[in-house]
């Protein structure tokens, strides 16, 4: 009785960008992105760890004119994954150049 969930197609990006958490901004690398979320490479430090706790709200600068808000959903070696509050509708060019 397990329901299968569809997984959004991810686009590899590997581009520098910024993640905002509260009043702080962090330089990160956008690893990949889909219409529902993104994987971000980031080296956690003791001072930044609480900014990226699971469930914490963050904003990702996808492009200069596109900032996506969402929540941290998991940590992985070298970064974290986030889900967007509002799914993106256009994946063409869906990452920084």
mmCIF file of N, CA, C and O in Angstrom:
data_model
loop_
_atom_site.group_PDB
_atom_site.id
_atom_site.type_symbol
_atom_site.label_atom_id
_atom_site.label_comp_id
_atom_site.label_asym_id
_atom_site.label_seq_id
_atom_site.Cartn_x
_atom_site.Cartn_y
_atom_site.Cartn_z
ATOM 1 N N UNK A 1 0.809 -1.192 0.000
ATOM 2 C CA UNK A 1 0.000 0.000 0.000
ATOM 3 C C UNK A 1 0.851 1.254 0.000
ATOM 4 O O UNK A 1 0.528 2.228 0.631
ATOM 5 N N UNK A 2 1.939 1.271 -0.692
ATOM 6 C CA UNK A 2 2.754 2.474 -0.723
ATOM 7 C C UNK A 2 2.445 3.272 -1.980
ATOM 8 O O UNK A 2 2.402 2.740 -3.069
ATOM 9 N N UNK A 3 2.191 4.530 -1.781
ATOM 10 C CA UNK A 3 1.928 5.403 -2.917
ATOM 11 C C UNK A 3 3.254 5.872 -3.486
ATOM 12 O O UNK A 3 4.150 6.237 -2.754
ATOM 13 N N UNK A 4 3.360 5.831 -4.809
ATOM 14 C CA UNK A 4 4.583 6.307 -5.432
ATOM 15 C C UNK A 4 4.460 7.799 -5.670
ATOM 16 O O UNK A 4 3.460 8.279 -6.172
ATOM 17 N N UNK A 5 5.500 8.513 -5.291
ATOM 18 C CA UNK A 5 5.528 9.947 -5.493
ATOM 19 C C UNK A 5 6.352 10.240 -6.739
ATOM 20 O O UNK A 5 7.397 9.657 -6.954
ATOM 21 N N UNK A 6 5.862 11.165 -7.530
ATOM 22 C CA UNK A 6 6.632 11.588 -8.692
ATOM 23 C C UNK A 6 7.791 12.454 -8.231
ATOM 24 O O UNK A 6 7.699 13.148 -7.235
ATOM 25 N N UNK A 7 8.883 12.392 -8.931
ATOM 26 C CA UNK A 7 10.040 13.201 -8.585
ATOM 27 C C UNK A 7 10.291 14.179 -9.715
ATOM 28 O O UNK A 7 10.366 13.788 -10.869
ATOM 29 N N UNK A 8 10.409 15.447 -9.361
ATOM 30 C CA UNK A 8 10.629 16.478 -10.374
ATOM 31 C C UNK A 8 11.983 16.281 -11.034
ATOM 32 O O UNK A 8 12.953 15.882 -10.391
ATOM 33 N N UNK A 9 12.045 16.556 -12.316
ATOM 34 C CA UNK A 9 13.298 16.462 -13.050
ATOM 35 C C UNK A 9 14.238 17.558 -12.590
ATOM 36 O O UNK A 9 13.863 18.723 -12.523
ATOM 37 N N UNK A 10 15.461 17.160 -12.252
ATOM 38 C CA UNK A 10 16.454 18.122 -11.775
ATOM 39 C C UNK A 10 17.404 18.501 -12.899
ATOM 40 O O UNK A 10 17.764 17.674 -13.724
ATOM 41 N N UNK A 11 17.801 19.756 -12.886
ATOM 42 C CA UNK A 11 18.768 20.269 -13.853
ATOM 43 C C UNK A 11 20.053 20.587 -13.099
ATOM 44 O O UNK A 11 20.039 21.362 -12.143
ATOM 45 N N UNK A 12 21.173 19.974 -13.511
ATOM 46 C CA UNK A 12 22.450 20.287 -12.882
ATOM 47 C C UNK A 12 22.840 21.703 -13.267
ATOM 48 O O UNK A 12 22.723 22.097 -14.418
ATOM 49 N N UNK A 13 23.315 22.458 -12.267
ATOM 50 C CA UNK A 13 23.636 23.857 -12.511
ATOM 51 C C UNK A 13 25.088 24.163 -12.152
ATOM 52 O O UNK A 13 25.830 24.699 -12.954
ATOM 53 N N UNK A 14 25.500 23.862 -10.930
ATOM 54 C CA UNK A 14 26.848 24.157 -10.417
ATOM 55 C C UNK A 14 27.229 25.613 -10.670
ATOM 56 O O UNK A 14 28.143 25.912 -11.439
ATOM 57 N N UNK A 15 26.504 26.530 -10.013
ATOM 58 C CA UNK A 15 26.761 27.956 -10.177
ATOM 59 C C UNK A 15 26.739 28.653 -8.821
ATOM 60 O O UNK A 15 25.946 28.293 -7.944
ATOM 61 N N UNK A 16 27.601 29.646 -8.637
ATOM 62 C CA UNK A 16 27.582 30.390 -7.378
ATOM 63 C C UNK A 16 26.312 31.215 -7.257
ATOM 64 O O UNK A 16 25.802 31.734 -8.260
ATOM 65 N N UNK A 17 25.797 31.319 -6.049
ATOM 66 C CA UNK A 17 24.607 32.124 -5.788
ATOM 67 C C UNK A 17 24.567 32.460 -4.300
ATOM 68 O O UNK A 17 25.539 32.252 -3.585
ATOM 69 N N UNK A 18 23.438 32.946 -3.831
ATOM 70 C CA UNK A 18 23.287 33.367 -2.437
ATOM 71 C C UNK A 18 22.033 32.747 -1.844
ATOM 72 O O UNK A 18 20.998 32.667 -2.505
ATOM 73 N N UNK A 19 22.156 32.317 -0.578
ATOM 74 C CA UNK A 19 21.004 31.866 0.193
ATOM 75 C C UNK A 19 20.843 32.836 1.359
ATOM 76 O O UNK A 19 21.820 33.212 2.010
ATOM 77 N N UNK A 20 19.605 33.237 1.603
ATOM 78 C CA UNK A 20 19.291 34.160 2.688
ATOM 79 C C UNK A 20 18.562 33.402 3.790
ATOM 80 O O UNK A 20 17.645 32.634 3.516
ATOM 81 N N UNK A 21 18.999 33.655 5.010
ATOM 82 C CA UNK A 21 18.371 33.055 6.183
ATOM 83 C C UNK A 21 18.247 34.147 7.228
ATOM 84 O O UNK A 21 19.255 34.609 7.769
ATOM 85 N N UNK A 22 17.016 34.587 7.458
ATOM 86 C CA UNK A 22 16.827 35.710 8.363
ATOM 87 C C UNK A 22 17.516 36.940 7.796
ATOM 88 O O UNK A 22 17.361 37.268 6.631
ATOM 89 N N UNK A 23 18.332 37.589 8.610
ATOM 90 C CA UNK A 23 19.065 38.779 8.180
ATOM 91 C C UNK A 23 20.407 38.445 7.538
ATOM 92 O O UNK A 23 21.114 39.338 7.087
ATOM 93 N N UNK A 24 20.781 37.178 7.504
ATOM 94 C CA UNK A 24 22.095 36.766 6.997
ATOM 95 C C UNK A 24 22.006 36.269 5.560
ATOM 96 O O UNK A 24 20.999 35.692 5.147
ATOM 97 N N UNK A 25 23.096 36.485 4.820
ATOM 98 C CA UNK A 25 23.223 35.979 3.452
ATOM 99 C C UNK A 25 24.498 35.158 3.374
ATOM 100 O O UNK A 25 25.522 35.522 3.958
ATOM 101 N N UNK A 26 24.432 34.032 2.667
ATOM 102 C CA UNK A 26 25.565 33.097 2.570
ATOM 103 C C UNK A 26 25.877 32.821 1.110
ATOM 104 O O UNK A 26 24.973 32.561 0.313
ATOM 105 N N UNK A 27 27.171 32.867 0.773
ATOM 106 C CA UNK A 27 27.608 32.480 -0.563
ATOM 107 C C UNK A 27 27.611 30.963 -0.638
ATOM 108 O O UNK A 27 28.202 30.293 0.218
ATOM 109 N N UNK A 28 26.928 30.417 -1.636
ATOM 110 C CA UNK A 28 26.776 28.974 -1.791
ATOM 111 C C UNK A 28 26.947 28.614 -3.261
ATOM 112 O O UNK A 28 27.063 29.490 -4.114
ATOM 113 N N UNK A 29 26.916 27.317 -3.546
ATOM 114 C CA UNK A 29 26.874 26.856 -4.931
ATOM 115 C C UNK A 29 25.569 26.099 -5.142
ATOM 116 O O UNK A 29 25.254 25.165 -4.404
ATOM 117 N N UNK A 30 24.821 26.552 -6.123
ATOM 118 C CA UNK A 30 23.593 25.866 -6.511
ATOM 119 C C UNK A 30 24.007 24.641 -7.305
ATOM 120 O O UNK A 30 24.585 24.750 -8.384
ATOM 121 N N UNK A 31 23.762 23.465 -6.746
ATOM 122 C CA UNK A 31 24.191 22.211 -7.377
ATOM 123 C C UNK A 31 23.216 21.756 -8.441
ATOM 124 O O UNK A 31 23.582 21.429 -9.550
ATOM 125 N N UNK A 32 21.934 21.705 -8.074
ATOM 126 C CA UNK A 32 20.906 21.373 -9.053
ATOM 127 C C UNK A 32 19.587 21.973 -8.617
ATOM 128 O O UNK A 32 19.425 22.377 -7.474
ATOM 129 N N UNK A 33 18.666 22.046 -9.569
ATOM 130 C CA UNK A 33 17.375 22.686 -9.309
ATOM 131 C C UNK A 33 16.288 21.962 -10.093
ATOM 132 O O UNK A 33 16.555 21.383 -11.154
ATOM 133 N N UNK A 34 15.078 21.985 -9.554
ATOM 134 C CA UNK A 34 13.907 21.455 -10.249
ATOM 135 C C UNK A 34 12.782 22.464 -10.047
ATOM 136 O O UNK A 34 12.992 23.526 -9.469
ATOM 137 N N UNK A 35 11.590 22.115 -10.489
ATOM 138 C CA UNK A 35 10.475 23.037 -10.279
ATOM 139 C C UNK A 35 10.012 23.043 -8.822
ATOM 140 O O UNK A 35 9.293 23.942 -8.403
ATOM 141 N N UNK A 36 10.456 22.076 -8.022
ATOM 142 C CA UNK A 36 9.983 21.984 -6.635
ATOM 143 C C UNK A 36 11.055 22.209 -5.579
ATOM 144 O O UNK A 36 10.738 22.301 -4.395
ATOM 145 N N UNK A 37 12.326 22.279 -5.972
ATOM 146 C CA UNK A 37 13.367 22.463 -4.964
ATOM 147 C C UNK A 37 14.756 22.527 -5.559
ATOM 148 O O UNK A 37 14.926 22.566 -6.779
ATOM 149 N N UNK A 38 15.751 22.540 -4.669
ATOM 150 C CA UNK A 38 17.135 22.674 -5.104
ATOM 151 C C UNK A 38 18.068 22.006 -4.108
ATOM 152 O O UNK A 38 17.734 21.840 -2.935
ATOM 153 N N UNK A 39 19.249 21.652 -4.600
ATOM 154 C CA UNK A 39 20.329 21.156 -3.754
ATOM 155 C C UNK A 39 21.414 22.225 -3.746
ATOM 156 O O UNK A 39 21.796 22.741 -4.798
ATOM 157 N N UNK A 40 21.887 22.559 -2.557
ATOM 158 C CA UNK A 40 22.841 23.640 -2.381
ATOM 159 C C UNK A 40 24.083 23.107 -1.704
ATOM 160 O O UNK A 40 23.993 22.443 -0.659
ATOM 161 N N UNK A 41 25.248 23.371 -2.307
ATOM 162 C CA UNK A 41 26.511 22.994 -1.681
ATOM 163 C C UNK A 41 26.907 24.118 -0.744
ATOM 164 O O UNK A 41 26.904 25.304 -1.126
ATOM 165 N N UNK A 42 27.236 23.732 0.490
ATOM 166 C CA UNK A 42 27.514 24.725 1.523
ATOM 167 C C UNK A 42 28.314 24.068 2.632
ATOM 168 O O UNK A 42 27.979 22.969 3.066
ATOM 169 N N UNK A 43 29.361 24.739 3.068
ATOM 170 C CA UNK A 43 30.158 24.214 4.172
ATOM 171 C C UNK A 43 29.625 24.793 5.472
ATOM 172 O O UNK A 43 29.760 25.995 5.732
ATOM 173 N N UNK A 44 28.983 23.942 6.261
ATOM 174 C CA UNK A 44 28.412 24.385 7.525
ATOM 175 C C UNK A 44 29.513 24.778 8.501
ATOM 176 O O UNK A 44 30.557 24.137 8.569
ATOM 177 N N UNK A 45 29.260 25.837 9.248
ATOM 178 C CA UNK A 45 30.127 26.251 10.350
ATOM 179 C C UNK A 45 29.267 26.280 11.596
ATOM 180 O O UNK A 45 28.032 26.303 11.502
ATOM 181 N N UNK A 46 29.872 26.288 12.769
ATOM 182 C CA UNK A 46 29.053 26.346 13.988
ATOM 183 C C UNK A 46 28.086 27.536 13.996
ATOM 184 O O UNK A 46 26.956 27.409 14.434
ATOM 185 N N UNK A 47 28.504 28.669 13.459
ATOM 186 C CA UNK A 47 27.631 29.847 13.479
ATOM 187 C C UNK A 47 26.520 29.783 12.431
ATOM 188 O O UNK A 47 25.491 30.423 12.580
ATOM 189 N N UNK A 48 26.710 29.023 11.365
ATOM 190 C CA UNK A 48 25.687 28.945 10.320
ATOM 191 C C UNK A 48 24.751 27.761 10.492
ATOM 192 O O UNK A 48 23.686 27.727 9.881
ATOM 193 N N UNK A 49 25.117 26.786 11.283
ATOM 194 C CA UNK A 49 24.342 25.545 11.394
ATOM 195 C C UNK A 49 22.876 25.802 11.722
ATOM 196 O O UNK A 49 21.991 25.242 11.096
ATOM 197 N N UNK A 50 22.587 26.664 12.691
ATOM 198 C CA UNK A 50 21.192 26.873 13.082
ATOM 199 C C UNK A 50 20.395 27.580 12.001
ATOM 200 O O UNK A 50 19.179 27.462 11.964
ATOM 201 N N UNK A 51 21.065 28.303 11.101
ATOM 202 C CA UNK A 51 20.357 28.966 10.006
ATOM 203 C C UNK A 51 19.810 27.972 8.997
ATOM 204 O O UNK A 51 18.963 28.332 8.180
ATOM 205 N N UNK A 52 20.328 26.741 9.032
ATOM 206 C CA UNK A 52 19.930 25.741 8.052
ATOM 207 C C UNK A 52 19.445 24.447 8.697
ATOM 208 O O UNK A 52 19.600 23.367 8.145
ATOM 209 N N UNK A 53 18.833 24.562 9.877
ATOM 210 C CA UNK A 53 18.215 23.402 10.502
ATOM 211 C C UNK A 53 17.075 22.909 9.612
ATOM 212 O O UNK A 53 16.444 23.704 8.886
ATOM 213 N N UNK A 54 16.778 21.633 9.672
ATOM 214 C CA UNK A 54 15.672 21.084 8.890
ATOM 215 C C UNK A 54 14.380 21.780 9.321
ATOM 216 O O UNK A 54 14.111 21.953 10.500
ATOM 217 N N UNK A 55 13.636 22.225 8.324
ATOM 218 C CA UNK A 55 12.396 22.958 8.563
ATOM 219 C C UNK A 55 12.570 24.469 8.561
ATOM 220 O O UNK A 55 11.589 25.204 8.498
ATOM 221 N N UNK A 56 13.817 24.941 8.605
ATOM 222 C CA UNK A 56 14.090 26.384 8.648
ATOM 223 C C UNK A 56 13.755 27.028 7.301
ATOM 224 O O UNK A 56 14.026 26.465 6.250
ATOM 225 N N UNK A 57 13.174 28.222 7.332
ATOM 226 C CA UNK A 57 12.844 28.963 6.117
ATOM 227 C C UNK A 57 14.080 29.658 5.566
ATOM 228 O O UNK A 57 14.832 30.275 6.325
ATOM 229 N N UNK A 58 14.273 29.550 4.259
ATOM 230 C CA UNK A 58 15.390 30.194 3.570
ATOM 231 C C UNK A 58 14.893 30.751 2.236
ATOM 232 O O UNK A 58 13.811 30.395 1.771
ATOM 233 N N UNK A 59 15.698 31.619 1.645
ATOM 234 C CA UNK A 59 15.411 32.140 0.312
ATOM 235 C C UNK A 59 16.647 31.943 -0.549
ATOM 236 O O UNK A 59 17.765 32.221 -0.116
ATOM 237 N N UNK A 60 16.435 31.493 -1.769
ATOM 238 C CA UNK A 60 17.514 31.206 -2.709
ATOM 239 C C UNK A 60 17.441 32.169 -3.883
ATOM 240 O O UNK A 60 16.389 32.303 -4.506
ATOM 241 N N UNK A 61 18.553 32.852 -4.170
ATOM 242 C CA UNK A 61 18.625 33.679 -5.373
ATOM 243 C C UNK A 61 18.905 32.751 -6.547
ATOM 244 O O UNK A 61 20.031 32.313 -6.743
ATOM 245 N N UNK A 62 17.870 32.421 -7.302
ATOM 246 C CA UNK A 62 18.026 31.528 -8.451
ATOM 247 C C UNK A 62 18.677 32.292 -9.595
ATOM 248 O O UNK A 62 19.593 31.796 -10.243
ATOM 249 N N UNK A 63 18.207 33.483 -9.846
ATOM 250 C CA UNK A 63 18.825 34.410 -10.807
ATOM 251 C C UNK A 63 18.774 35.786 -10.167
ATOM 252 O O UNK A 63 18.215 35.956 -9.078
ATOM 253 N N UNK A 64 19.309 36.783 -10.858
ATOM 254 C CA UNK A 64 19.286 38.144 -10.313
ATOM 255 C C UNK A 64 17.867 38.632 -10.030
ATOM 256 O O UNK A 64 17.648 39.430 -9.134
ATOM 257 N N UNK A 65 16.902 38.143 -10.789
ATOM 258 C CA UNK A 65 15.524 38.618 -10.635
ATOM 259 C C UNK A 65 14.573 37.553 -10.098
ATOM 260 O O UNK A 65 13.368 37.756 -10.099
ATOM 261 N N UNK A 66 15.084 36.425 -9.659
ATOM 262 C CA UNK A 66 14.228 35.321 -9.204
ATOM 263 C C UNK A 66 14.721 34.809 -7.858
ATOM 264 O O UNK A 66 15.758 34.150 -7.778
ATOM 265 N N UNK A 67 13.990 35.126 -6.803
ATOM 266 C CA UNK A 67 14.304 34.632 -5.465
ATOM 267 C C UNK A 67 13.190 33.679 -5.044
ATOM 268 O O UNK A 67 12.025 34.043 -5.044
ATOM 269 N N UNK A 68 13.567 32.443 -4.710
ATOM 270 C CA UNK A 68 12.602 31.419 -4.307
ATOM 271 C C UNK A 68 12.677 31.202 -2.800
ATOM 272 O O UNK A 68 13.752 30.972 -2.256
ATOM 273 N N UNK A 69 11.535 31.253 -2.145
ATOM 274 C CA UNK A 69 11.490 30.949 -0.715
ATOM 275 C C UNK A 69 11.127 29.481 -0.535
ATOM 276 O O UNK A 69 10.476 28.877 -1.378
ATOM 277 N N UNK A 70 11.594 28.928 0.567
ATOM 278 C CA UNK A 70 11.301 27.525 0.848
ATOM 279 C C UNK A 70 11.813 27.109 2.209
ATOM 280 O O UNK A 70 12.112 27.952 3.054
ATOM 281 N N UNK A 71 11.919 25.790 2.397
ATOM 282 C CA UNK A 71 12.354 25.213 3.669
ATOM 283 C C UNK A 71 13.459 24.199 3.431
ATOM 284 O O UNK A 71 13.460 23.496 2.420
ATOM 285 N N UNK A 72 14.363 24.128 4.396
ATOM 286 C CA UNK A 72 15.403 23.092 4.373
ATOM 287 C C UNK A 72 14.715 21.764 4.674
ATOM 288 O O UNK A 72 13.974 21.650 5.655
ATOM 289 N N UNK A 73 14.949 20.756 3.809
ATOM 290 C CA UNK A 73 14.290 19.458 4.032
ATOM 291 C C UNK A 73 15.258 18.344 4.398
ATOM 292 O O UNK A 73 14.839 17.324 4.926
ATOM 293 N N UNK A 74 16.546 18.515 4.088
ATOM 294 C CA UNK A 74 17.515 17.501 4.510
ATOM 295 C C UNK A 74 18.923 18.045 4.370
ATOM 296 O O UNK A 74 19.159 18.991 3.624
ATOM 297 N N UNK A 75 19.831 17.423 5.094
ATOM 298 C CA UNK A 75 21.259 17.717 4.977
ATOM 299 C C UNK A 75 21.916 16.531 4.276
ATOM 300 O O UNK A 75 21.451 15.403 4.398
ATOM 301 N N UNK A 76 22.965 16.781 3.550
ATOM 302 C CA UNK A 76 23.771 15.722 2.948
ATOM 303 C C UNK A 76 25.217 16.157 3.029
ATOM 304 O O UNK A 76 25.501 17.330 3.317
ATOM 305 N N UNK A 77 26.135 15.239 2.819
ATOM 306 C CA UNK A 77 27.553 15.581 2.873
ATOM 307 C C UNK A 77 27.864 16.707 1.903
ATOM 308 O O UNK A 77 27.768 16.517 0.703
ATOM 309 N N UNK A 78 28.170 17.868 2.417
ATOM 310 C CA UNK A 78 28.525 18.995 1.571
ATOM 311 C C UNK A 78 27.424 20.003 1.342
ATOM 312 O O UNK A 78 27.594 20.937 0.569
ATOM 313 N N UNK A 79 26.284 19.856 1.994
ATOM 314 C CA UNK A 79 25.251 20.857 1.788
ATOM 315 C C UNK A 79 23.889 20.462 2.315
ATOM 316 O O UNK A 79 23.756 19.663 3.234
ATOM 317 N N UNK A 80 22.863 21.039 1.677
ATOM 318 C CA UNK A 80 21.486 20.772 2.100
ATOM 319 C C UNK A 80 20.556 20.864 0.891
ATOM 320 O O UNK A 80 20.915 21.408 -0.156
ATOM 321 N N UNK A 81 19.373 20.309 1.057
ATOM 322 C CA UNK A 81 18.339 20.384 0.032
ATOM 323 C C UNK A 81 17.186 21.213 0.579
ATOM 324 O O UNK A 81 16.915 21.201 1.773
ATOM 325 N N UNK A 82 16.548 21.936 -0.317
ATOM 326 C CA UNK A 82 15.390 22.733 0.081
ATOM 327 C C UNK A 82 14.236 22.458 -0.861
ATOM 328 O O UNK A 82 14.435 22.050 -2.008
ATOM 329 N N UNK A 83 13.035 22.638 -0.351
ATOM 330 C CA UNK A 83 11.842 22.557 -1.171
ATOM 331 C C UNK A 83 11.268 23.956 -1.277
ATOM 332 O O UNK A 83 11.317 24.726 -0.314
ATOM 333 N N UNK A 84 10.772 24.321 -2.452
ATOM 334 C CA UNK A 84 10.224 25.655 -2.659
ATOM 335 C C UNK A 84 8.809 25.739 -2.116
ATOM 336 O O UNK A 84 8.032 24.786 -2.213
ATOM 337 N N UNK A 85 8.454 26.909 -1.582
ATOM 338 C CA UNK A 85 7.090 27.137 -1.104
ATOM 339 C C UNK A 85 6.096 27.109 -2.259
ATOM 340 O O UNK A 85 4.987 26.609 -2.130
ATOM 341 N N UNK A 86 6.502 27.657 -3.398
ATOM 342 C CA UNK A 86 5.664 27.688 -4.598
ATOM 343 C C UNK A 86 6.462 27.088 -5.751
ATOM 344 O O UNK A 86 7.497 27.646 -6.124
ATOM 345 N N UNK A 87 6.008 25.964 -6.296
ATOM 346 C CA UNK A 87 6.748 25.325 -7.388
ATOM 347 C C UNK A 87 6.970 26.284 -8.556
ATOM 348 O O UNK A 87 6.121 27.116 -8.863
ATOM 349 N N UNK A 88 8.142 26.144 -9.148
ATOM 350 C CA UNK A 88 8.466 26.939 -10.336
ATOM 351 C C UNK A 88 7.717 26.356 -11.520
ATOM 352 O O UNK A 88 7.600 25.157 -11.659
ATOM 353 N N UNK A 89 7.241 27.197 -12.415
ATOM 354 C CA UNK A 89 6.475 26.699 -13.557
ATOM 355 C C UNK A 89 7.300 26.623 -14.829
ATOM 356 O O UNK A 89 6.918 25.951 -15.762
ATOM 357 N N UNK A 90 8.453 27.294 -14.864
ATOM 358 C CA UNK A 90 9.255 27.308 -16.090
ATOM 359 C C UNK A 90 10.663 26.880 -15.755
ATOM 360 O O UNK A 90 11.379 27.586 -15.079
ATOM 361 N N UNK A 91 11.078 25.707 -16.231
ATOM 362 C CA UNK A 91 12.433 25.229 -15.960
ATOM 363 C C UNK A 91 13.422 25.634 -17.038
ATOM 364 O O UNK A 91 14.590 25.405 -16.911
ATOM 365 N N UNK A 92 12.961 26.242 -18.125
ATOM 366 C CA UNK A 92 13.916 26.649 -19.151
ATOM 367 C C UNK A 92 14.751 27.796 -18.606
ATOM 368 O O UNK A 92 14.222 28.791 -18.138
ATOM 369 N N UNK A 93 16.054 27.596 -18.591
ATOM 370 C CA UNK A 93 16.925 28.604 -18.039
ATOM 371 C C UNK A 93 16.742 28.767 -16.548
ATOM 372 O O UNK A 93 16.799 29.859 -16.025
ATOM 373 N N UNK A 94 16.501 27.675 -15.844
ATOM 374 C CA UNK A 94 16.132 27.768 -14.437
ATOM 375 C C UNK A 94 17.337 27.778 -13.503
ATOM 376 O O UNK A 94 17.334 27.134 -12.475
ATOM 377 N N UNK A 95 18.348 28.509 -13.858
ATOM 378 C CA UNK A 95 19.472 28.639 -12.964
ATOM 379 C C UNK A 95 20.338 29.802 -13.384
ATOM 380 O O UNK A 95 20.162 30.338 -14.475
ATOM 381 N N UNK A 96 21.253 30.197 -12.523
ATOM 382 C CA UNK A 96 22.132 31.304 -12.876
ATOM 383 C C UNK A 96 22.982 30.955 -14.088
ATOM 384 O O UNK A 96 23.344 29.821 -14.304
ATOM 385 N N UNK A 97 23.275 31.971 -14.888
ATOM 386 C CA UNK A 97 24.135 31.770 -16.055
ATOM 387 C C UNK A 97 25.571 31.775 -15.659
ATOM 388 O O UNK A 97 25.981 32.363 -14.743
#
